[in-house]
Amino acid sequence: MARAAASGAAAESGCVVRLMQAAETQPGDVLAADGYIFATPENLAAIAGVMKDFFDRTYYPVLGRIEGRAYASLICTGSDGENAARQIARIATGWRLKEIAAPLIIRTGAQTPEAILAVKEIGEADLARCAEMGEAMAAGLVMGVF
Ligand SMILES: Cc1cc2nc3c(=O)[nH]c(=O)nc-3n(C[C@H](O)[C@H](O)[C@H](O)COP(=O)(O)O)c2cc1C
């Protein structure tokens, strides 16, 4: 999903796209970007622990320095996803970011331990929606509409 969003954004000329793992992303990376797409699974009705760690490490170092920048979120879940989306929205509100699209929640339907531990296949139509989000983010940034 994140790769699809990045590809969609990269299709827009004039926009530099960086696809980064939460664990490697530092406050300087957050400051360097004009917009963000946060992508995470929902685990135990929450964003992934590594995503929470990313926000914990970067929240205060960039607070007050990224206000008004664009963001959107991609959530991969078994059946829900609403709470992970809400958590990101709360954090983004604290940062005073501007939501440019509703959270895109892709539900894999995984419910059993076997299904949850299996590698998931995200369908073409859902990947296209992720790519569209990336394209919309990049186009808006390039045109200066956000
Ligand atoms: C520990 C754990 C907790 C989970 N909790 C939720 C949950 O609260 N709500 C939900 O819809 N799916 C939940 N899931 C299912 C995942 O969101 C689902 O497997 C999704 O595909 C995550 O992406 P992944 O395939 O990269 O793990 C959970 C999965 C794990 C491993």
Short mmCIF file of N, CA and C and ligand atoms in Angstrom, two decimals:
data_model
loop_
_atom_site.label_atom_id
_atom_site.label_comp_id
_atom_site.label_asym_id
_atom_site.label_seq_id
_atom_site.Cartn_x
_atom_site.Cartn_y
_atom_site.Cartn_z
N MET A 1 0.83 -1.20 0.00
CA MET A 1 0.00 0.00 0.00
C MET A 1 0.87 1.25 0.00
N ALA A 2 1.89 1.25 0.84
CA ALA A 2 2.78 2.42 0.89
C ALA A 2 3.54 2.57 -0.42
N ARG A 3 3.98 1.43 -0.97
CA ARG A 3 4.70 1.49 -2.25
C ARG A 3 3.80 2.02 -3.35
N ALA A 4 2.53 1.61 -3.34
CA ALA A 4 1.59 2.08 -4.36
C ALA A 4 1.39 3.59 -4.24
N ALA A 5 1.25 4.07 -3.01
CA ALA A 5 1.07 5.52 -2.80
C ALA A 5 2.31 6.27 -3.27
N ALA A 6 3.49 5.72 -2.97
CA ALA A 6 4.73 6.38 -3.38
C ALA A 6 4.84 6.41 -4.91
N SER A 7 4.46 5.31 -5.57
CA SER A 7 4.51 5.27 -7.03
C SER A 7 3.56 6.30 -7.62
N GLY A 8 2.37 6.38 -7.03
CA GLY A 8 1.41 7.37 -7.52
C GLY A 8 1.95 8.78 -7.38
N ALA A 9 2.58 9.06 -6.26
CA ALA A 9 3.14 10.40 -6.03
C ALA A 9 4.29 10.66 -7.00
N ALA A 10 5.10 9.62 -7.26
CA ALA A 10 6.27 9.80 -8.13
C ALA A 10 5.86 10.06 -9.56
N ALA A 11 4.62 9.70 -9.92
CA ALA A 11 4.15 9.94 -11.29
C ALA A 11 3.95 11.43 -11.55
N GLU A 12 3.86 12.21 -10.49
CA GLU A 12 3.67 13.66 -10.63
C GLU A 12 5.05 14.31 -10.71
N SER A 13 5.36 14.95 -11.84
CA SER A 13 6.70 15.52 -11.95
C SER A 13 6.81 16.75 -11.05
N GLY A 14 7.99 16.98 -10.56
CA GLY A 14 8.21 18.14 -9.71
C GLY A 14 8.07 17.85 -8.24
N CYS A 15 7.83 16.57 -7.90
CA CYS A 15 7.67 16.21 -6.49
C CYS A 15 8.71 15.14 -6.14
N VAL A 16 9.50 15.37 -5.14
CA VAL A 16 10.48 14.38 -4.68
C VAL A 16 9.78 13.50 -3.64
N VAL A 17 9.77 12.20 -3.87
CA VAL A 17 9.07 11.26 -2.98
C VAL A 17 10.08 10.45 -2.19
N ARG A 18 9.88 10.37 -0.90
CA ARG A 18 10.72 9.50 -0.07
C ARG A 18 9.83 8.50 0.65
N LEU A 19 10.05 7.22 0.38
CA LEU A 19 9.30 6.14 1.04
C LEU A 19 10.17 5.63 2.17
N MET A 20 9.74 5.86 3.40
CA MET A 20 10.60 5.56 4.56
C MET A 20 9.91 4.65 5.55
N GLN A 21 10.71 3.80 6.19
CA GLN A 21 10.21 2.97 7.30
C GLN A 21 10.08 3.87 8.53
N ALA A 22 9.04 3.62 9.33
CA ALA A 22 8.86 4.43 10.55
C ALA A 22 10.10 4.38 11.43
N ALA A 23 10.72 3.20 11.54
CA ALA A 23 11.85 3.03 12.47
C ALA A 23 13.06 3.86 12.08
N GLU A 24 13.19 4.17 10.80
CA GLU A 24 14.38 4.91 10.35
C GLU A 24 14.11 6.40 10.25
N THR A 25 12.86 6.82 10.39
CA THR A 25 12.51 8.22 10.13
C THR A 25 12.77 9.09 11.36
N GLN A 26 13.52 10.15 11.12
CA GLN A 26 13.97 11.04 12.19
C GLN A 26 13.27 12.40 12.11
N PRO A 27 13.34 13.20 13.17
CA PRO A 27 12.72 14.52 13.12
C PRO A 27 13.16 15.34 11.91
N GLY A 28 14.41 15.24 11.53
CA GLY A 28 14.90 15.99 10.37
C GLY A 28 14.18 15.61 9.09
N ASP A 29 13.81 14.34 8.98
CA ASP A 29 13.08 13.89 7.79
C ASP A 29 11.68 14.50 7.77
N VAL A 30 11.08 14.60 8.96
CA VAL A 30 9.73 15.18 9.05
C VAL A 30 9.80 16.67 8.67
N LEU A 31 10.81 17.35 9.17
CA LEU A 31 10.96 18.78 8.86
C LEU A 31 11.22 18.99 7.37
N ALA A 32 11.90 18.04 6.74
CA ALA A 32 12.32 18.22 5.34
C ALA A 32 11.17 18.01 4.35
N ALA A 33 10.07 17.42 4.79
CA ALA A 33 8.97 17.10 3.86
C ALA A 33 7.89 18.17 3.89
N ASP A 34 7.25 18.38 2.75
CA ASP A 34 6.12 19.32 2.68
C ASP A 34 4.80 18.65 2.98
N GLY A 35 4.76 17.31 2.89
CA GLY A 35 3.53 16.57 3.15
C GLY A 35 3.84 15.15 3.55
N TYR A 36 2.86 14.48 4.13
CA TYR A 36 3.10 13.14 4.69
C TYR A 36 1.92 12.22 4.39
N ILE A 37 2.25 10.97 4.04
CA ILE A 37 1.24 9.91 4.05
C ILE A 37 1.71 8.89 5.08
N PHE A 38 0.98 8.78 6.16
CA PHE A 38 1.31 7.84 7.23
C PHE A 38 0.63 6.50 6.93
N ALA A 39 1.41 5.42 6.86
CA ALA A 39 0.85 4.11 6.51
C ALA A 39 1.16 3.12 7.62
N THR A 40 0.12 2.43 8.09
CA THR A 40 0.31 1.51 9.21
C THR A 40 -0.76 0.43 9.21
N PRO A 41 -0.43 -0.75 9.72
CA PRO A 41 -1.51 -1.69 10.03
C PRO A 41 -2.21 -1.26 11.32
N GLU A 42 -3.41 -1.78 11.53
CA GLU A 42 -4.02 -1.62 12.86
C GLU A 42 -3.80 -2.92 13.63
N ASN A 43 -3.11 -2.83 14.75
CA ASN A 43 -2.90 -3.97 15.64
C ASN A 43 -3.49 -3.65 17.00
N LEU A 44 -4.35 -4.51 17.50
CA LEU A 44 -4.97 -4.32 18.82
C LEU A 44 -5.61 -2.93 18.92
N ALA A 45 -6.37 -2.61 17.90
CA ALA A 45 -7.11 -1.35 17.85
C ALA A 45 -6.22 -0.12 17.98
N ALA A 46 -5.00 -0.24 17.45
CA ALA A 46 -4.04 0.87 17.57
C ALA A 46 -3.11 0.87 16.36
N ILE A 47 -2.44 2.01 16.16
CA ILE A 47 -1.38 2.02 15.14
C ILE A 47 -0.29 1.06 15.57
N ALA A 48 0.50 0.58 14.62
CA ALA A 48 1.58 -0.36 14.94
C ALA A 48 2.54 0.27 15.95
N GLY A 49 3.13 -0.57 16.80
CA GLY A 49 4.04 -0.06 17.82
C GLY A 49 5.18 0.75 17.24
N VAL A 50 5.70 0.31 16.11
CA VAL A 50 6.83 1.03 15.50
C VAL A 50 6.38 2.40 14.99
N MET A 51 5.11 2.51 14.61
CA MET A 51 4.56 3.80 14.17
C MET A 51 4.39 4.72 15.39
N LYS A 52 3.92 4.12 16.49
CA LYS A 52 3.79 4.91 17.73
C LYS A 52 5.16 5.41 18.16
N ASP A 53 6.17 4.55 18.06
CA ASP A 53 7.54 4.93 18.41
C ASP A 53 8.00 6.10 17.53
N PHE A 54 7.67 6.03 16.23
CA PHE A 54 8.02 7.14 15.32
C PHE A 54 7.42 8.46 15.82
N PHE A 55 6.13 8.43 16.14
CA PHE A 55 5.49 9.66 16.61
C PHE A 55 6.07 10.10 17.97
N ASP A 56 6.34 9.12 18.85
CA ASP A 56 6.90 9.47 20.15
C ASP A 56 8.26 10.18 20.00
N ARG A 57 9.07 9.69 19.04
CA ARG A 57 10.42 10.24 18.89
C ARG A 57 10.42 11.59 18.18
N THR A 58 9.41 11.80 17.31
CA THR A 58 9.46 13.01 16.47
C THR A 58 8.49 14.10 16.91
N TYR A 59 7.50 13.75 17.74
CA TYR A 59 6.41 14.70 18.02
C TYR A 59 6.94 16.04 18.56
N TYR A 60 7.65 16.01 19.65
CA TYR A 60 8.09 17.28 20.25
C TYR A 60 9.22 17.96 19.50
N PRO A 61 10.17 17.23 18.93
CA PRO A 61 11.22 17.92 18.16
C PRO A 61 10.69 18.77 16.99
N VAL A 62 9.52 18.38 16.41
CA VAL A 62 9.04 19.17 15.26
C VAL A 62 7.80 20.00 15.60
N LEU A 63 7.30 19.88 16.83
CA LEU A 63 6.07 20.59 17.21
C LEU A 63 6.22 22.09 16.97
N GLY A 64 5.24 22.68 16.30
CA GLY A 64 5.26 24.11 16.03
C GLY A 64 6.05 24.48 14.78
N ARG A 65 6.66 23.49 14.12
CA ARG A 65 7.51 23.78 12.97
C ARG A 65 6.97 23.20 11.66
N ILE A 66 5.85 22.49 11.74
CA ILE A 66 5.29 21.88 10.52
C ILE A 66 3.80 22.21 10.37
N GLU A 67 3.37 23.23 11.07
CA GLU A 67 1.93 23.55 11.08
C GLU A 67 1.43 23.86 9.67
N GLY A 68 0.25 23.32 9.34
CA GLY A 68 -0.37 23.59 8.04
C GLY A 68 0.06 22.65 6.94
N ARG A 69 1.05 21.79 7.19
CA ARG A 69 1.47 20.88 6.13
C ARG A 69 0.41 19.79 5.91
N ALA A 70 0.42 19.24 4.69
CA ALA A 70 -0.60 18.29 4.28
C ALA A 70 -0.30 16.89 4.80
N TYR A 71 -1.36 16.15 5.14
CA TYR A 71 -1.16 14.74 5.50
C TYR A 71 -2.38 13.93 5.10
N ALA A 72 -2.14 12.61 5.00
CA ALA A 72 -3.21 11.64 4.80
C ALA A 72 -2.73 10.34 5.42
N SER A 73 -3.66 9.39 5.60
CA SER A 73 -3.24 8.13 6.22
C SER A 73 -3.78 6.92 5.46
N LEU A 74 -2.97 5.87 5.47
CA LEU A 74 -3.32 4.57 4.89
C LEU A 74 -3.29 3.55 6.01
N ILE A 75 -4.39 2.81 6.19
CA ILE A 75 -4.46 1.84 7.28
C ILE A 75 -4.80 0.47 6.68
N CYS A 76 -4.00 -0.53 7.00
CA CYS A 76 -4.29 -1.91 6.59
C CYS A 76 -4.79 -2.67 7.81
N THR A 77 -5.96 -3.30 7.70
CA THR A 77 -6.55 -3.94 8.88
C THR A 77 -7.21 -5.27 8.50
N GLY A 78 -7.54 -6.02 9.55
CA GLY A 78 -8.33 -7.22 9.32
C GLY A 78 -9.77 -6.84 9.04
N SER A 79 -10.40 -6.13 10.00
CA SER A 79 -11.83 -5.86 9.85
C SER A 79 -12.24 -4.47 10.30
N ASP A 80 -11.32 -3.73 10.95
CA ASP A 80 -11.75 -2.46 11.54
C ASP A 80 -10.90 -1.30 11.00
N GLY A 81 -10.01 -0.77 11.80
CA GLY A 81 -9.12 0.29 11.33
C GLY A 81 -9.47 1.68 11.81
N GLU A 82 -10.70 1.83 12.35
CA GLU A 82 -11.16 3.18 12.72
C GLU A 82 -10.30 3.79 13.84
N ASN A 83 -9.89 2.96 14.79
CA ASN A 83 -9.16 3.55 15.92
C ASN A 83 -7.75 3.97 15.53
N ALA A 84 -7.11 3.18 14.65
CA ALA A 84 -5.78 3.58 14.18
C ALA A 84 -5.90 4.91 13.43
N ALA A 85 -6.94 5.03 12.61
CA ALA A 85 -7.15 6.28 11.87
C ALA A 85 -7.38 7.44 12.84
N ARG A 86 -8.17 7.17 13.90
CA ARG A 86 -8.45 8.22 14.89
C ARG A 86 -7.16 8.65 15.60
N GLN A 87 -6.31 7.67 15.93
CA GLN A 87 -5.07 8.00 16.63
C GLN A 87 -4.20 8.91 15.78
N ILE A 88 -4.06 8.56 14.50
CA ILE A 88 -3.24 9.41 13.62
C ILE A 88 -3.86 10.80 13.52
N ALA A 89 -5.18 10.85 13.41
CA ALA A 89 -5.84 12.16 13.30
C ALA A 89 -5.60 13.01 14.55
N ARG A 90 -5.61 12.36 15.74
CA ARG A 90 -5.36 13.11 16.98
C ARG A 90 -3.96 13.69 17.00
N ILE A 91 -3.00 12.85 16.59
CA ILE A 91 -1.59 13.29 16.57
C ILE A 91 -1.43 14.42 15.55
N ALA A 92 -2.05 14.24 14.38
CA ALA A 92 -1.94 15.26 13.32
C ALA A 92 -2.60 16.57 13.76
N THR A 93 -3.67 16.47 14.55
CA THR A 93 -4.30 17.69 15.08
C THR A 93 -3.33 18.41 16.00
N GLY A 94 -2.61 17.65 16.81
CA GLY A 94 -1.61 18.24 17.70
C GLY A 94 -0.52 18.96 16.92
N TRP A 95 -0.14 18.37 15.81
CA TRP A 95 0.89 18.99 14.96
C TRP A 95 0.30 20.12 14.12
N ARG A 96 -1.01 20.26 14.12
CA ARG A 96 -1.72 21.25 13.27
C ARG A 96 -1.48 20.98 11.79
N LEU A 97 -1.49 19.70 11.41
CA LEU A 97 -1.40 19.35 9.99
C LEU A 97 -2.77 19.51 9.35
N LYS A 98 -2.77 19.54 8.02
CA LYS A 98 -4.03 19.68 7.28
C LYS A 98 -4.35 18.35 6.61
N GLU A 99 -5.50 17.75 6.97
CA GLU A 99 -5.89 16.48 6.35
C GLU A 99 -6.37 16.74 4.93
N ILE A 100 -5.74 16.09 3.95
CA ILE A 100 -6.12 16.38 2.55
C ILE A 100 -7.01 15.29 1.95
N ALA A 101 -7.22 14.21 2.69
CA ALA A 101 -8.12 13.15 2.22
C ALA A 101 -8.57 12.35 3.43
N ALA A 102 -9.74 11.74 3.33
CA ALA A 102 -10.20 10.86 4.41
C ALA A 102 -9.25 9.68 4.53
N PRO A 103 -9.09 9.10 5.75
CA PRO A 103 -8.21 7.94 5.89
C PRO A 103 -8.64 6.83 4.94
N LEU A 104 -7.67 6.22 4.28
CA LEU A 104 -7.97 5.10 3.38
C LEU A 104 -7.72 3.81 4.15
N ILE A 105 -8.81 3.13 4.53
CA ILE A 105 -8.72 1.91 5.33
C ILE A 105 -8.95 0.72 4.40
N ILE A 106 -7.96 -0.15 4.28
CA ILE A 106 -8.09 -1.34 3.44
C ILE A 106 -8.21 -2.54 4.37
N ARG A 107 -9.33 -3.25 4.26
CA ARG A 107 -9.60 -4.38 5.17
C ARG A 107 -9.28 -5.69 4.45
N THR A 108 -8.35 -6.48 5.02
CA THR A 108 -7.93 -7.73 4.39
C THR A 108 -8.87 -8.88 4.73
N GLY A 109 -9.69 -8.71 5.75
CA GLY A 109 -10.61 -9.77 6.17
C GLY A 109 -9.94 -10.83 7.02
N ALA A 110 -8.65 -10.66 7.34
CA ALA A 110 -7.94 -11.66 8.15
C ALA A 110 -8.51 -11.69 9.57
N GLN A 111 -8.92 -12.87 10.02
CA GLN A 111 -9.54 -13.00 11.35
C GLN A 111 -8.87 -14.11 12.17
N THR A 112 -8.52 -15.20 11.50
CA THR A 112 -7.93 -16.34 12.23
C THR A 112 -6.43 -16.11 12.40
N PRO A 113 -5.80 -16.79 13.37
CA PRO A 113 -4.34 -16.65 13.51
C PRO A 113 -3.61 -16.97 12.22
N GLU A 114 -4.06 -18.00 11.51
CA GLU A 114 -3.40 -18.39 10.26
C GLU A 114 -3.50 -17.26 9.22
N ALA A 115 -4.72 -16.74 9.08
CA ALA A 115 -4.92 -15.68 8.08
C ALA A 115 -4.16 -14.41 8.47
N ILE A 116 -4.13 -14.11 9.75
CA ILE A 116 -3.47 -12.88 10.19
C ILE A 116 -1.96 -12.99 10.01
N LEU A 117 -1.41 -14.18 10.21
CA LEU A 117 0.04 -14.33 10.08
C LEU A 117 0.47 -14.53 8.63
N ALA A 118 -0.46 -14.79 7.74
CA ALA A 118 -0.10 -15.00 6.34
C ALA A 118 0.28 -13.69 5.67
N VAL A 119 1.07 -13.79 4.60
CA VAL A 119 1.35 -12.60 3.78
C VAL A 119 0.07 -12.22 3.06
N LYS A 120 -0.30 -10.95 3.13
CA LYS A 120 -1.56 -10.52 2.51
C LYS A 120 -1.35 -10.07 1.07
N GLU A 121 -2.35 -10.30 0.26
CA GLU A 121 -2.37 -9.76 -1.10
C GLU A 121 -3.37 -8.62 -1.12
N ILE A 122 -2.91 -7.46 -1.43
CA ILE A 122 -3.84 -6.33 -1.57
C ILE A 122 -4.25 -6.25 -3.04
N GLY A 123 -5.55 -6.21 -3.28
CA GLY A 123 -6.06 -6.25 -4.66
C GLY A 123 -5.69 -5.01 -5.46
N GLU A 124 -5.75 -5.20 -6.77
CA GLU A 124 -5.37 -4.11 -7.69
C GLU A 124 -6.21 -2.85 -7.46
N ALA A 125 -7.51 -3.06 -7.23
CA ALA A 125 -8.38 -1.88 -7.08
C ALA A 125 -7.99 -1.09 -5.83
N ASP A 126 -7.66 -1.80 -4.74
CA ASP A 126 -7.25 -1.10 -3.52
C ASP A 126 -5.89 -0.43 -3.70
N LEU A 127 -4.97 -1.12 -4.40
CA LEU A 127 -3.66 -0.50 -4.65
C LEU A 127 -3.83 0.75 -5.51
N ALA A 128 -4.79 0.70 -6.42
CA ALA A 128 -5.04 1.89 -7.26
C ALA A 128 -5.53 3.06 -6.40
N ARG A 129 -6.33 2.74 -5.38
CA ARG A 129 -6.81 3.82 -4.49
C ARG A 129 -5.64 4.43 -3.70
N CYS A 130 -4.68 3.57 -3.30
CA CYS A 130 -3.49 4.07 -2.60
C CYS A 130 -2.68 4.96 -3.54
N ALA A 131 -2.53 4.50 -4.79
CA ALA A 131 -1.77 5.28 -5.77
C ALA A 131 -2.45 6.63 -6.01
N GLU A 132 -3.78 6.63 -6.07
CA GLU A 132 -4.52 7.88 -6.27
C GLU A 132 -4.27 8.85 -5.11
N MET A 133 -4.19 8.29 -3.90
CA MET A 133 -3.92 9.17 -2.76
C MET A 133 -2.54 9.81 -2.92
N GLY A 134 -1.55 8.99 -3.33
CA GLY A 134 -0.21 9.54 -3.55
C GLY A 134 -0.21 10.61 -4.62
N GLU A 135 -0.92 10.33 -5.71
CA GLU A 135 -1.00 11.29 -6.82
C GLU A 135 -1.63 12.60 -6.36
N ALA A 136 -2.72 12.47 -5.59
CA ALA A 136 -3.43 13.67 -5.13
C ALA A 136 -2.54 14.49 -4.20
N MET A 137 -1.81 13.81 -3.33
CA MET A 137 -0.90 14.52 -2.43
C MET A 137 0.15 15.27 -3.24
N ALA A 138 0.79 14.56 -4.18
CA ALA A 138 1.87 15.17 -4.95
C ALA A 138 1.35 16.33 -5.81
N ALA A 139 0.21 16.10 -6.47
CA ALA A 139 -0.34 17.14 -7.36
C ALA A 139 -0.68 18.39 -6.55
N GLY A 140 -1.30 18.19 -5.38
CA GLY A 140 -1.67 19.34 -4.55
C GLY A 140 -0.44 20.11 -4.07
N LEU A 141 0.60 19.38 -3.73
CA LEU A 141 1.82 20.05 -3.26
C LEU A 141 2.48 20.82 -4.40
N VAL A 142 2.56 20.17 -5.57
CA VAL A 142 3.22 20.83 -6.71
C VAL A 142 2.44 22.08 -7.11
N MET A 143 1.10 21.98 -7.09
CA MET A 143 0.28 23.14 -7.51
C MET A 143 0.15 24.17 -6.39
N GLY A 144 0.58 23.79 -5.19
CA GLY A 144 0.52 24.74 -4.07
C GLY A 144 -0.88 24.97 -3.54
N VAL A 145 -1.77 23.96 -3.70
CA VAL A 145 -3.16 24.17 -3.26
C VAL A 145 -3.38 23.76 -1.79
N PHE A 146 -2.42 23.09 -1.18
CA PHE A 146 -2.63 22.69 0.24
C PHE A 146 -2.15 23.74 1.21
C1 LIG B 1 -1.36 -8.53 17.11
C2 LIG B 1 -2.35 -8.17 16.06
C3 LIG B 1 -3.45 -7.42 16.41
C4 LIG B 1 -4.41 -7.09 15.45
N1 LIG B 1 -5.45 -6.28 15.81
C5 LIG B 1 -6.36 -5.89 14.87
C6 LIG B 1 -7.39 -4.98 15.21
O1 LIG B 1 -7.50 -4.50 16.32
N2 LIG B 1 -8.30 -4.63 14.25
C7 LIG B 1 -8.21 -5.14 12.97
O2 LIG B 1 -9.05 -4.80 12.15
N3 LIG B 1 -7.22 -6.00 12.62
C8 LIG B 1 -6.29 -6.37 13.53
N4 LIG B 1 -5.26 -7.21 13.19
C9 LIG B 1 -5.18 -7.69 11.80
C10 LIG B 1 -4.22 -6.82 10.97
O3 LIG B 1 -4.63 -5.48 10.94
C11 LIG B 1 -4.18 -7.39 9.55
O4 LIG B 1 -3.47 -8.61 9.60
C12 LIG B 1 -3.58 -6.46 8.53
O5 LIG B 1 -3.52 -7.17 7.32
C13 LIG B 1 -2.22 -5.95 8.98
O6 LIG B 1 -1.28 -5.92 7.97
P1 LIG B 1 -0.08 -6.98 7.91
O7 LIG B 1 -0.57 -8.03 6.99
O8 LIG B 1 1.03 -6.18 7.39
O9 LIG B 1 0.15 -7.50 9.27
C14 LIG B 1 -4.27 -7.55 14.11
C15 LIG B 1 -3.14 -8.31 13.77
C16 LIG B 1 -2.21 -8.62 14.72
C17 LIG B 1 -1.00 -9.43 14.31
#
